[in-house]
Amino acid sequence: MSLTALAVTNRQNTPLYLRDYATESNLLFDLTTNHDDLFDDDLTPLEEITSKQKEEWPCLLKYQFILHSACDRLEQILRDNNWKSSGAVTSGMDACWVGLLCSSDNLRAYGYVTTNAKYVTLVEDSIPPENVQFQKSRDNEICVLMANVHRLYTESLMNPFTKLHSKITSQRFDRSVTNLVRSFNGL
């Protein structure tokens, strides 16, 4: 179970940070390789992103599409206000943890919401459904990882030269998040 992509958006769903970690993960199901068209029905092949797009948002298009869908699902959950069970007392990291948003292909999307940002991660779904205890353990690890990403984002906002609600360009933030992801992925 490896983290493959991460998105940070503001409350209006404008992307602030978008990155995939597929090349830095031990993926069981590798989506980065090009597979032949099994049914010979692919009329227009999907072009990978250009170098200019990769420079602006270093994330493969297939992950961008799934992250976008997960952000839509997160918005729906928040709008319906059904992400916390009624009467549940939560504090700390759990107060912001939304949890599993949706599954797509062999990926699971998780959400984390704060007052100033939304965080969505894509994690490879390689845990068998009958292994509930291990799945809960990894869910808790994802919650901790996302809380740490939020802490790093808050620290980057404390920089007086950071423009609020704009793309995160801090190399320190990127390096720190990458280290968190590598640690999560066991690299």
PDB file of C-alpha atoms in Angstrom:
ATOM      1  CA  MET A   1       0.000   0.000   0.000  1.00  0.00           C
ATOM      2  CA  SER A   2       1.904   3.012  -1.314  1.00  0.00           C
ATOM      3  CA  LEU A   3       0.915   6.646  -1.508  1.00  0.00           C
ATOM      4  CA  THR A   4       0.906   7.586  -5.189  1.00  0.00           C
ATOM      5  CA  ALA A   5      -0.398  11.174  -5.344  1.00  0.00           C
ATOM      6  CA  LEU A   6      -1.238  14.134  -3.136  1.00  0.00           C
ATOM      7  CA  ALA A   7      -3.305  17.268  -3.709  1.00  0.00           C
ATOM      8  CA  VAL A   8      -3.718  20.327  -1.515  1.00  0.00           C
ATOM      9  CA  THR A   9      -6.523  22.699  -2.472  1.00  0.00           C
ATOM     10  CA  ASN A  10      -7.910  25.808  -0.844  1.00  0.00           C
ATOM     11  CA  ARG A  11     -11.522  25.995   0.343  1.00  0.00           C
ATOM     12  CA  GLN A  12     -12.635  27.084  -3.149  1.00  0.00           C
ATOM     13  CA  ASN A  13     -10.994  23.941  -4.656  1.00  0.00           C
ATOM     14  CA  THR A  14      -8.185  25.829  -6.359  1.00  0.00           C
ATOM     15  CA  PRO A  15      -5.127  23.547  -6.452  1.00  0.00           C
ATOM     16  CA  LEU A  16      -2.248  24.754  -4.315  1.00  0.00           C
ATOM     17  CA  TYR A  17      -0.054  21.657  -4.531  1.00  0.00           C
ATOM     18  CA  LEU A  18      -0.332  18.653  -6.824  1.00  0.00           C
ATOM     19  CA  ARG A  19       2.260  15.917  -7.045  1.00  0.00           C
ATOM     20  CA  ASP A  20       2.505  12.232  -7.831  1.00  0.00           C
ATOM     21  CA  TYR A  21       4.937   9.876  -6.169  1.00  0.00           C
ATOM     22  CA  ALA A  22       4.456   6.842  -8.421  1.00  0.00           C
ATOM     23  CA  THR A  23       8.089   6.755  -9.518  1.00  0.00           C
ATOM     24  CA  GLU A  24       9.180   6.893  -5.863  1.00  0.00           C
ATOM     25  CA  SER A  25       6.819   4.139  -4.676  1.00  0.00           C
ATOM     26  CA  ASN A  26       6.903   0.365  -4.650  1.00  0.00           C
ATOM     27  CA  LEU A  27       3.650  -0.010  -6.574  1.00  0.00           C
ATOM     28  CA  LEU A  28       2.061  -3.408  -6.866  1.00  0.00           C
ATOM     29  CA  PHE A  29      -0.016  -2.192  -9.820  1.00  0.00           C
ATOM     30  CA  ASP A  30       2.093   0.114 -11.971  1.00  0.00           C
ATOM     31  CA  LEU A  31      -0.040   2.701 -13.766  1.00  0.00           C
ATOM     32  CA  THR A  32       2.997   4.514 -15.140  1.00  0.00           C
ATOM     33  CA  THR A  33       3.766   1.866 -17.736  1.00  0.00           C
ATOM     34  CA  ASN A  34       2.065   1.974 -21.091  1.00  0.00           C
ATOM     35  CA  HIS A  35      -0.165  -1.038 -21.687  1.00  0.00           C
ATOM     36  CA  ASP A  36      -1.282  -2.237 -25.095  1.00  0.00           C
ATOM     37  CA  ASP A  37      -4.875  -1.633 -26.082  1.00  0.00           C
ATOM     38  CA  LEU A  38      -6.389  -5.055 -25.379  1.00  0.00           C
ATOM     39  CA  PHE A  39      -9.594  -4.492 -27.331  1.00  0.00           C
ATOM     40  CA  ASP A  40      -8.121  -2.317 -30.077  1.00  0.00           C
ATOM     41  CA  ASP A  41     -10.742   0.343 -29.427  1.00  0.00           C
ATOM     42  CA  ASP A  42      -8.584   3.248 -28.321  1.00  0.00           C
ATOM     43  CA  LEU A  43      -9.200   5.688 -31.146  1.00  0.00           C
ATOM     44  CA  THR A  44      -7.254   8.583 -29.712  1.00  0.00           C
ATOM     45  CA  PRO A  45      -4.360   7.741 -27.419  1.00  0.00           C
ATOM     46  CA  LEU A  46      -4.079   9.833 -24.303  1.00  0.00           C
ATOM     47  CA  GLU A  47      -1.011  12.015 -24.565  1.00  0.00           C
ATOM     48  CA  GLU A  48       1.069  12.346 -21.447  1.00  0.00           C
ATOM     49  CA  ILE A  49       1.613  15.776 -20.074  1.00  0.00           C
ATOM     50  CA  THR A  50       4.082  18.098 -21.723  1.00  0.00           C
ATOM     51  CA  SER A  51       7.259  19.222 -20.007  1.00  0.00           C
ATOM     52  CA  LYS A  52       5.688  22.638 -19.368  1.00  0.00           C
ATOM     53  CA  GLN A  53       2.672  21.025 -17.673  1.00  0.00           C
ATOM     54  CA  LYS A  54       4.955  18.680 -15.724  1.00  0.00           C
ATOM     55  CA  GLU A  55       6.934  21.680 -14.497  1.00  0.00           C
ATOM     56  CA  GLU A  56       3.797  23.478 -13.326  1.00  0.00           C
ATOM     57  CA  TRP A  57       2.041  20.464 -11.762  1.00  0.00           C
ATOM     58  CA  PRO A  58       4.292  17.385 -11.458  1.00  0.00           C
ATOM     59  CA  CYS A  59       1.470  14.852 -11.581  1.00  0.00           C
ATOM     60  CA  LEU A  60       0.446  12.382 -14.297  1.00  0.00           C
ATOM     61  CA  LEU A  61      -2.884  13.093 -15.956  1.00  0.00           C
ATOM     62  CA  LYS A  62      -4.441   9.814 -14.823  1.00  0.00           C
ATOM     63  CA  TYR A  63      -3.741  10.780 -11.200  1.00  0.00           C
ATOM     64  CA  GLN A  64      -5.008  14.320 -11.809  1.00  0.00           C
ATOM     65  CA  PHE A  65      -8.322  12.907 -13.077  1.00  0.00           C
ATOM     66  CA  ILE A  66      -8.708  10.630 -10.058  1.00  0.00           C
ATOM     67  CA  LEU A  67      -7.721  13.425  -7.641  1.00  0.00           C
ATOM     68  CA  HIS A  68     -10.264  15.715  -9.309  1.00  0.00           C
ATOM     69  CA  SER A  69     -12.997  13.098  -8.864  1.00  0.00           C
ATOM     70  CA  ALA A  70     -11.964  12.575  -5.247  1.00  0.00           C
ATOM     71  CA  CYS A  71     -12.116  16.348  -4.635  1.00  0.00           C
ATOM     72  CA  ASP A  72     -15.650  16.348  -6.065  1.00  0.00           C
ATOM     73  CA  ARG A  73     -16.581  13.491  -3.735  1.00  0.00           C
ATOM     74  CA  LEU A  74     -15.032  15.346  -0.786  1.00  0.00           C
ATOM     75  CA  GLU A  75     -17.061  18.435  -1.668  1.00  0.00           C
ATOM     76  CA  GLN A  76     -20.228  16.314  -1.760  1.00  0.00           C
ATOM     77  CA  ILE A  77     -19.463  14.770   1.639  1.00  0.00           C
ATOM     78  CA  LEU A  78     -18.804  18.192   3.173  1.00  0.00           C
ATOM     79  CA  ARG A  79     -21.926  19.703   1.602  1.00  0.00           C
ATOM     80  CA  ASP A  80     -24.113  16.881   2.954  1.00  0.00           C
ATOM     81  CA  ASN A  81     -22.318  17.149   6.314  1.00  0.00           C
ATOM     82  CA  ASN A  82     -22.151  13.378   6.692  1.00  0.00           C
ATOM     83  CA  TRP A  83     -18.443  12.912   7.297  1.00  0.00           C
ATOM     84  CA  LYS A  84     -18.683  12.613  11.060  1.00  0.00           C
ATOM     85  CA  SER A  85     -21.143  10.410  12.904  1.00  0.00           C
ATOM     86  CA  SER A  86     -23.633  12.357  14.960  1.00  0.00           C
ATOM     87  CA  GLY A  87     -22.670  12.779  18.581  1.00  0.00           C
ATOM     88  CA  ALA A  88     -19.070  11.706  17.953  1.00  0.00           C
ATOM     89  CA  VAL A  89     -16.540  13.616  19.988  1.00  0.00           C
ATOM     90  CA  THR A  90     -13.370  14.135  18.003  1.00  0.00           C
ATOM     91  CA  SER A  91     -10.280  16.141  18.722  1.00  0.00           C
ATOM     92  CA  GLY A  92      -6.808  16.624  17.325  1.00  0.00           C
ATOM     93  CA  MET A  93      -6.056  14.972  14.009  1.00  0.00           C
ATOM     94  CA  ASP A  94      -9.295  13.000  14.001  1.00  0.00           C
ATOM     95  CA  ALA A  95     -11.336  16.205  13.970  1.00  0.00           C
ATOM     96  CA  CYS A  96     -10.078  16.930  10.440  1.00  0.00           C
ATOM     97  CA  TRP A  97      -9.966  13.355   9.153  1.00  0.00           C
ATOM     98  CA  VAL A  98     -12.669  12.565   6.586  1.00  0.00           C
ATOM     99  CA  GLY A  99     -11.297   9.158   5.650  1.00  0.00           C
ATOM    100  CA  LEU A 100     -12.002   7.084   2.576  1.00  0.00           C
ATOM    101  CA  LEU A 101     -13.608   9.148  -0.182  1.00  0.00           C
ATOM    102  CA  CYS A 102     -13.773   6.709  -3.079  1.00  0.00           C
ATOM    103  CA  SER A 103     -11.966   3.964  -4.952  1.00  0.00           C
ATOM    104  CA  SER A 104     -10.879   4.077  -8.554  1.00  0.00           C
ATOM    105  CA  ASP A 105      -9.039   1.347 -10.440  1.00  0.00           C
ATOM    106  CA  ASN A 106      -6.643   0.037  -7.808  1.00  0.00           C
ATOM    107  CA  LEU A 107      -6.417   3.305  -5.873  1.00  0.00           C
ATOM    108  CA  ARG A 108      -8.190   4.581  -2.785  1.00  0.00           C
ATOM    109  CA  ALA A 109      -8.690   8.303  -2.171  1.00  0.00           C
ATOM    110  CA  TYR A 110      -8.609   9.737   1.353  1.00  0.00           C
ATOM    111  CA  GLY A 111      -9.586  13.199   2.549  1.00  0.00           C
ATOM    112  CA  TYR A 112      -8.498  15.569   5.311  1.00  0.00           C
ATOM    113  CA  VAL A 113     -10.112  18.991   5.821  1.00  0.00           C
ATOM    114  CA  THR A 114      -8.972  22.032   7.781  1.00  0.00           C
ATOM    115  CA  THR A 115     -10.244  25.597   8.011  1.00  0.00           C
ATOM    116  CA  ASN A 116      -7.956  26.800   5.234  1.00  0.00           C
ATOM    117  CA  ALA A 117      -7.269  23.773   3.012  1.00  0.00           C
ATOM    118  CA  LYS A 118      -8.383  20.362   1.825  1.00  0.00           C
ATOM    119  CA  TYR A 119      -5.970  17.469   1.408  1.00  0.00           C
ATOM    120  CA  VAL A 120      -6.584  14.456  -0.827  1.00  0.00           C
ATOM    121  CA  THR A 121      -4.255  11.489  -1.210  1.00  0.00           C
ATOM    122  CA  LEU A 122      -4.301   8.518  -3.539  1.00  0.00           C
ATOM    123  CA  VAL A 123      -3.074   5.285  -2.030  1.00  0.00           C
ATOM    124  CA  GLU A 124      -2.584   2.001  -3.822  1.00  0.00           C
ATOM    125  CA  ASP A 125      -5.251  -0.477  -2.711  1.00  0.00           C
ATOM    126  CA  SER A 126      -3.236  -3.649  -2.219  1.00  0.00           C
ATOM    127  CA  ILE A 127      -4.610  -4.855   1.125  1.00  0.00           C
ATOM    128  CA  PRO A 128      -7.014  -7.804   0.891  1.00  0.00           C
ATOM    129  CA  PRO A 129     -10.546  -6.930   2.104  1.00  0.00           C
ATOM    130  CA  GLU A 130     -10.445  -9.617   4.787  1.00  0.00           C
ATOM    131  CA  ASN A 131      -7.420  -7.982   6.463  1.00  0.00           C
ATOM    132  CA  VAL A 132      -9.471  -5.321   8.275  1.00  0.00           C
ATOM    133  CA  GLN A 133      -7.022  -4.803  11.142  1.00  0.00           C
ATOM    134  CA  PHE A 134      -4.104  -3.976   8.804  1.00  0.00           C
ATOM    135  CA  GLN A 135      -6.367  -1.655   6.764  1.00  0.00           C
ATOM    136  CA  LYS A 136      -7.350   0.269   9.924  1.00  0.00           C
ATOM    137  CA  SER A 137      -3.683   0.532  10.877  1.00  0.00           C
ATOM    138  CA  ARG A 138      -2.751   1.969   7.462  1.00  0.00           C
ATOM    139  CA  ASP A 139      -5.743   4.355   7.580  1.00  0.00           C
ATOM    140  CA  ASN A 140      -4.397   5.706  10.881  1.00  0.00           C
ATOM    141  CA  GLU A 141      -0.959   6.128   9.308  1.00  0.00           C
ATOM    142  CA  ILE A 142      -2.517   8.061   6.417  1.00  0.00           C
ATOM    143  CA  CYS A 143      -4.324  10.306   8.916  1.00  0.00           C
ATOM    144  CA  VAL A 144      -1.030  11.050  10.689  1.00  0.00           C
ATOM    145  CA  LEU A 145       0.720  11.702   7.360  1.00  0.00           C
ATOM    146  CA  MET A 146      -1.989  14.146   6.282  1.00  0.00           C
ATOM    147  CA  ALA A 147      -1.855  15.919   9.648  1.00  0.00           C
ATOM    148  CA  ASN A 148       1.891  16.326   9.131  1.00  0.00           C
ATOM    149  CA  VAL A 149       1.333  17.688   5.610  1.00  0.00           C
ATOM    150  CA  HIS A 150      -1.117  20.179   7.125  1.00  0.00           C
ATOM    151  CA  ARG A 151       1.499  21.171   9.707  1.00  0.00           C
ATOM    152  CA  LEU A 152       4.042  21.724   6.908  1.00  0.00           C
ATOM    153  CA  TYR A 153       1.519  23.792   4.952  1.00  0.00           C
ATOM    154  CA  THR A 154       0.809  25.917   8.022  1.00  0.00           C
ATOM    155  CA  GLU A 155       4.538  26.425   8.538  1.00  0.00           C
ATOM    156  CA  SER A 156       4.921  27.517   4.915  1.00  0.00           C
ATOM    157  CA  LEU A 157       2.125  30.065   5.407  1.00  0.00           C
ATOM    158  CA  MET A 158       4.065  31.551   8.318  1.00  0.00           C
ATOM    159  CA  ASN A 159       6.726  32.707   5.873  1.00  0.00           C
ATOM    160  CA  PRO A 160       6.128  36.462   5.420  1.00  0.00           C
ATOM    161  CA  PHE A 161       6.951  36.188   1.708  1.00  0.00           C
ATOM    162  CA  THR A 162       4.301  33.547   1.034  1.00  0.00           C
ATOM    163  CA  LYS A 163       1.280  34.797  -0.844  1.00  0.00           C
ATOM    164  CA  LEU A 164      -1.871  33.362   0.714  1.00  0.00           C
ATOM    165  CA  HIS A 165      -4.140  31.123  -1.381  1.00  0.00           C
ATOM    166  CA  SER A 166      -1.565  30.728  -4.136  1.00  0.00           C
ATOM    167  CA  LYS A 167       0.371  27.777  -5.507  1.00  0.00           C
ATOM    168  CA  ILE A 168       2.831  26.316  -3.018  1.00  0.00           C
ATOM    169  CA  THR A 169       6.285  26.872  -4.502  1.00  0.00           C
ATOM    170  CA  SER A 170       8.365  26.310  -1.385  1.00  0.00           C
ATOM    171  CA  GLN A 171      11.151  23.813  -2.013  1.00  0.00           C
ATOM    172  CA  ARG A 172      11.295  23.145   1.715  1.00  0.00           C
ATOM    173  CA  PHE A 173       7.607  22.184   1.727  1.00  0.00           C
ATOM    174  CA  ASP A 174       8.046  19.916  -1.311  1.00  0.00           C
ATOM    175  CA  ARG A 175      11.166  18.264   0.106  1.00  0.00           C
ATOM    176  CA  SER A 176       9.527  17.716   3.512  1.00  0.00           C
ATOM    177  CA  VAL A 177       6.352  16.245   2.002  1.00  0.00           C
ATOM    178  CA  THR A 178       8.431  13.981  -0.237  1.00  0.00           C
ATOM    179  CA  ASN A 179      10.331  12.743   2.831  1.00  0.00           C
ATOM    180  CA  LEU A 180       7.029  12.053   4.619  1.00  0.00           C
ATOM    181  CA  VAL A 181       5.745  10.088   1.622  1.00  0.00           C
ATOM    182  CA  ARG A 182       8.963   8.112   1.299  1.00  0.00           C
ATOM    183  CA  SER A 183       8.759   7.237   4.981  1.00  0.00           C
ATOM    184  CA  PHE A 184       5.110   6.199   4.588  1.00  0.00           C
ATOM    185  CA  ASN A 185       5.986   4.067   1.553  1.00  0.00           C
ATOM    186  CA  GLY A 186       8.841   2.416   3.424  1.00  0.00           C
ATOM    187  CA  LEU A 187      11.590   3.796   1.201  1.00  0.00           C
TER     188      LEU A 187
END
